[in-house]
Each structure stands twice: as structure tokens, then as C-alpha cells.
Amino acid sequence: MAIQRTFSIIKPDATARNQTGVIAAKLEEAGLRIIASKRIRMSREQAEGFYGVHKERPFFGDLVAFMTSGPVVVQVLEGEDAVAKNREVMGATNPTEAAEGTIRKLFAENIERNSVHGSDAPETAAEEIKFFFTDAELVG
Ligand code: GDP
């Protein structure tokens, strides 16, 4: 499997509880290199655009409100099979279904306040990275 890049967000529930460091450590322990990272407060427009694929879902309004409720840390991760590896270390969307030792099992509060985002495919990763970072900000 080739070296890939994926996009990650440490969500407001985790930044509020000072868990940015411990989550970043989990990603690094899994073999993912953090080649870009910045702490931002997402605007409503950014959150609506980023989660545009979910705009017809009943939880869309709540999700946008949550993602703009506090700071997030957006990151680009690089490594072997990075997209799948990140999804594995994140765990299932719903923390009650997440495997032992995963970030969501350890830290998520519920299905919405689930501590991290990770791209679901290499194509999505490329789009999500471009949404928040310029090429010059990616330092491998
Ligand atoms: P992910 O790829 O595992 O993050 O899951 P999805 O792409 O399906 O959903 C995006 C995000 O929307 C999730 O990470 C949650 O924060 C939120 N979400 C997903 N399903 C639900 C739900 O049923 N209710 C609520 N309130 N939020 C949800």
C-alpha cells in the first residue's frame, strides 16, 4: 500500500476537554505523521460547506452548531494506507459501537460529539485537505 494523505479534525468536544495532545499522540502512535496542523474556529459557512454531503440529514443543523461551538484542530496526516489507518484508530461513528482502544471509544461523548473526523476515501481526503490548507502549509 502506498503512502497516502488524509484529513483529520479534533472536534470541539475534545478541544474543550484539553484532549488535543492525547489524541494527536494516538494518531502518531498508529504511525500517522502530522504534516500540517492548525487550531481554528470554524465559521458557519465553512461548517456548512464541509458537511454539505449531510445537508439533507436531520442532524445537519445540530452538527453545524456543534462544529462551530468551539475551536477545532484541523490536521493532515501522512502514512502507509493513511485513510484506512486513521479510520481504524478513530473507531466507529457511534462510540457505543467503537472498538476498545480507539479514539472514539476512549474520548467521544456521543454519536455527535465524537471527538474526531477522518476522511472516508483518498478522493474525499484530497478535497478536504484543500478546503483548509494550501500546498505550502503541508510539510512532510
Ligand atoms: P464519520 O465519517 O464517522 O464522522 O460519520 P458521518 O460522515 O456519517 O457523520 C459525520 C458526523 O455527523 C459524525 O462524525 C457525527 O459528528 C455526526 N453524526 C453522524 N450521525 C449522527 C446522528 O445520527 N446524530 C447526530 N446528532 N450526529 C450525527
Tab-separated table of C-alpha atoms and ligand atoms in Angstrom:
chain	number	residue	atom	x	y	z
A	1	MET	CA	0.000	0.000	0.000
A	2	ALA	CA	1.304	3.390	-0.975
A	3	ILE	CA	1.881	6.427	1.205
A	4	GLN	CA	-1.365	8.397	1.453
A	5	ARG	CA	-2.582	11.619	2.993
A	6	THR	CA	-5.792	12.037	4.933
A	7	PHE	CA	-7.587	14.867	6.687
A	8	SER	CA	-8.423	14.908	10.392
A	9	ILE	CA	-10.307	17.219	12.745
A	10	ILE	CA	-10.082	17.196	16.523
A	11	LYS	CA	-13.618	18.357	17.284
A	12	PRO	CA	-14.882	20.960	19.824
A	13	ASP	CA	-15.855	18.383	22.476
A	14	ALA	CA	-12.226	17.231	22.596
A	15	THR	CA	-10.572	20.672	22.450
A	16	ALA	CA	-12.876	21.767	25.310
A	17	ARG	CA	-11.552	18.905	27.458
A	18	ASN	CA	-7.857	19.565	26.657
A	19	GLN	CA	-7.575	16.325	24.692
A	20	THR	CA	-5.781	17.644	21.599
A	21	GLY	CA	-2.417	16.318	22.772
A	22	VAL	CA	-3.553	12.852	23.771
A	23	ILE	CA	-5.499	12.445	20.507
A	24	ALA	CA	-2.529	13.616	18.423
A	25	ALA	CA	-0.384	11.094	20.317
A	26	LYS	CA	-2.803	8.269	19.399
A	27	LEU	CA	-2.532	9.250	15.726
A	28	GLU	CA	1.269	9.332	15.885
A	29	GLU	CA	1.419	6.020	17.767
A	30	ALA	CA	-0.604	4.494	14.916
A	31	GLY	CA	2.172	5.516	12.530
A	32	LEU	CA	0.495	8.605	11.087
A	33	ARG	CA	2.725	11.665	10.629
A	34	ILE	CA	1.089	15.036	11.295
A	35	ILE	CA	2.358	17.091	8.350
A	36	ALA	CA	0.046	20.079	8.960
A	37	SER	CA	-1.924	21.253	11.974
A	38	LYS	CA	-3.769	24.413	12.950
A	39	ARG	CA	-6.276	25.399	15.596
A	40	ILE	CA	-9.188	27.357	14.123
A	41	ARG	CA	-12.728	28.397	14.940
A	42	MET	CA	-14.835	27.193	12.011
A	43	SER	CA	-17.303	29.697	10.577
A	44	ARG	CA	-20.866	28.639	9.913
A	45	GLU	CA	-20.149	28.866	6.157
A	46	GLN	CA	-17.112	26.603	6.490
A	47	ALA	CA	-19.001	24.013	8.568
A	48	GLU	CA	-21.978	24.010	6.184
A	49	GLY	CA	-19.669	23.648	3.194
A	50	PHE	CA	-17.508	20.983	4.770
A	51	TYR	CA	-20.508	18.855	5.789
A	52	GLY	CA	-22.513	19.704	2.633
A	53	VAL	CA	-22.909	15.993	1.860
A	54	HIS	CA	-25.067	15.704	5.006
A	55	LYS	CA	-27.277	18.749	4.376
A	56	GLU	CA	-30.471	16.718	3.950
A	57	ARG	CA	-29.868	14.712	7.137
A	58	PRO	CA	-32.000	15.534	10.209
A	59	PHE	CA	-28.900	16.182	12.325
A	60	PHE	CA	-27.305	18.688	9.902
A	61	GLY	CA	-28.274	21.834	11.862
A	62	ASP	CA	-27.096	20.348	15.147
A	63	LEU	CA	-23.848	19.177	13.561
A	64	VAL	CA	-23.063	22.650	12.166
A	65	ALA	CA	-23.895	24.230	15.537
A	66	PHE	CA	-21.602	21.755	17.307
A	67	MET	CA	-18.690	22.158	14.894
A	68	THR	CA	-18.812	25.958	15.263
A	69	SER	CA	-19.308	25.882	19.047
A	70	GLY	CA	-15.604	25.986	19.896
A	71	PRO	CA	-12.112	25.608	18.480
A	72	VAL	CA	-11.128	22.632	16.358
A	73	VAL	CA	-7.708	21.387	15.254
A	74	VAL	CA	-7.551	20.598	11.537
A	75	GLN	CA	-4.715	18.292	10.511
A	76	VAL	CA	-3.218	16.498	7.545
A	77	LEU	CA	-1.910	13.012	8.296
A	78	GLU	CA	0.507	11.082	6.112
A	79	GLY	CA	1.489	7.413	6.156
A	80	GLU	CA	1.037	3.925	4.728
A	81	ASP	CA	-2.653	3.398	3.979
A	82	ALA	CA	-3.366	6.595	5.943
A	83	VAL	CA	-7.095	6.871	5.153
A	84	ALA	CA	-7.982	3.384	6.438
A	85	LYS	CA	-5.445	3.526	9.259
A	86	ASN	CA	-6.936	6.768	10.577
A	87	ARG	CA	-10.494	5.378	10.351
A	88	GLU	CA	-9.295	2.350	12.314
A	89	VAL	CA	-7.692	4.364	15.112
A	90	MET	CA	-10.751	6.702	15.223
A	91	GLY	CA	-13.294	3.892	15.728
A	92	ALA	CA	-16.977	3.754	14.737
A	93	THR	CA	-19.047	6.957	14.403
A	94	ASN	CA	-21.147	5.951	17.409
A	95	PRO	CA	-18.814	5.497	20.403
A	96	THR	CA	-21.062	2.769	21.815
A	97	GLU	CA	-20.075	0.727	18.739
A	98	ALA	CA	-16.401	1.740	18.691
A	99	ALA	CA	-13.725	-0.903	19.335
A	100	GLU	CA	-11.694	-0.886	22.548
A	101	GLY	CA	-8.678	1.396	22.433
A	102	THR	CA	-9.985	3.594	19.600
A	103	ILE	CA	-10.101	7.381	19.989
A	104	ARG	CA	-13.897	7.479	19.928
A	105	LYS	CA	-14.201	4.642	22.465
A	106	LEU	CA	-11.769	6.443	24.770
A	107	PHE	CA	-12.909	10.040	24.372
A	108	ALA	CA	-16.196	10.533	22.465
A	109	GLU	CA	-19.224	11.760	24.423
A	110	ASN	CA	-21.916	10.538	21.983
A	111	ILE	CA	-22.650	9.962	18.267
A	112	GLU	CA	-22.423	13.719	17.503
A	113	ARG	CA	-19.766	14.827	19.991
A	114	ASN	CA	-17.434	12.097	18.832
A	115	SER	CA	-14.068	13.878	19.177
A	116	VAL	CA	-12.586	13.342	15.702
A	117	HIS	CA	-13.280	13.491	11.977
A	118	GLY	CA	-11.369	11.475	9.387
A	119	SER	CA	-11.741	11.345	5.596
A	120	ASP	CA	-13.542	8.249	4.297
A	121	ALA	CA	-11.634	7.839	0.997
A	122	PRO	CA	-8.494	9.186	-0.736
A	123	GLU	CA	-10.595	11.368	-3.090
A	124	THR	CA	-12.519	12.907	-0.173
A	125	ALA	CA	-9.232	13.412	1.675
A	126	ALA	CA	-7.788	15.446	-1.216
A	127	GLU	CA	-10.884	17.685	-1.284
A	128	GLU	CA	-10.997	18.115	2.489
A	129	ILE	CA	-7.283	18.951	2.686
A	130	LYS	CA	-7.744	21.642	0.017
A	131	PHE	CA	-10.727	23.026	1.917
A	132	PHE	CA	-8.499	24.039	4.859
A	133	PHE	CA	-4.857	24.059	3.722
A	134	THR	CA	-2.669	25.474	0.959
A	135	ASP	CA	0.077	23.281	-0.502
A	136	ALA	CA	2.690	25.440	1.245
A	137	GLU	CA	1.218	24.522	4.642
A	138	LEU	CA	1.830	20.785	4.122
A	139	VAL	CA	5.298	19.978	5.402
A	140	GLY	CA	6.069	16.289	5.084
B	1	GDP	P1	-17.969	9.787	10.345
B	1	GDP	O1	-17.405	9.669	8.947
B	1	GDP	O2	-17.680	8.580	11.201
B	1	GDP	O3	-17.590	11.082	11.041
B	1	GDP	O4	-19.585	9.790	10.220
B	1	GDP	P2	-20.592	10.503	9.191
B	1	GDP	O5	-19.875	11.046	7.983
B	1	GDP	O6	-21.718	9.548	8.971
B	1	GDP	O7	-21.189	11.719	10.042
B	1	GDP	C1	-20.490	12.938	10.172
B	1	GDP	C2	-20.646	13.423	11.586
B	1	GDP	O8	-22.018	13.757	11.829
B	1	GDP	C3	-20.326	12.396	12.675
B	1	GDP	O9	-18.947	12.268	12.948
B	1	GDP	C4	-21.089	12.960	13.859
B	1	GDP	O10	-20.391	14.067	14.469
B	1	GDP	C5	-22.359	13.471	13.176
B	1	GDP	N1	-23.420	12.450	13.168
B	1	GDP	C6	-23.461	11.305	12.440
B	1	GDP	N2	-24.594	10.613	12.662
B	1	GDP	C7	-25.313	11.377	13.555
B	1	GDP	C8	-26.592	11.213	14.181
B	1	GDP	O11	-27.307	10.238	13.956
B	1	GDP	N3	-26.980	12.212	15.047
B	1	GDP	C9	-26.199	13.313	15.286
B	1	GDP	N4	-26.651	14.254	16.137
B	1	GDP	N5	-24.993	13.489	14.713
B	1	GDP	C10	-24.548	12.538	13.864
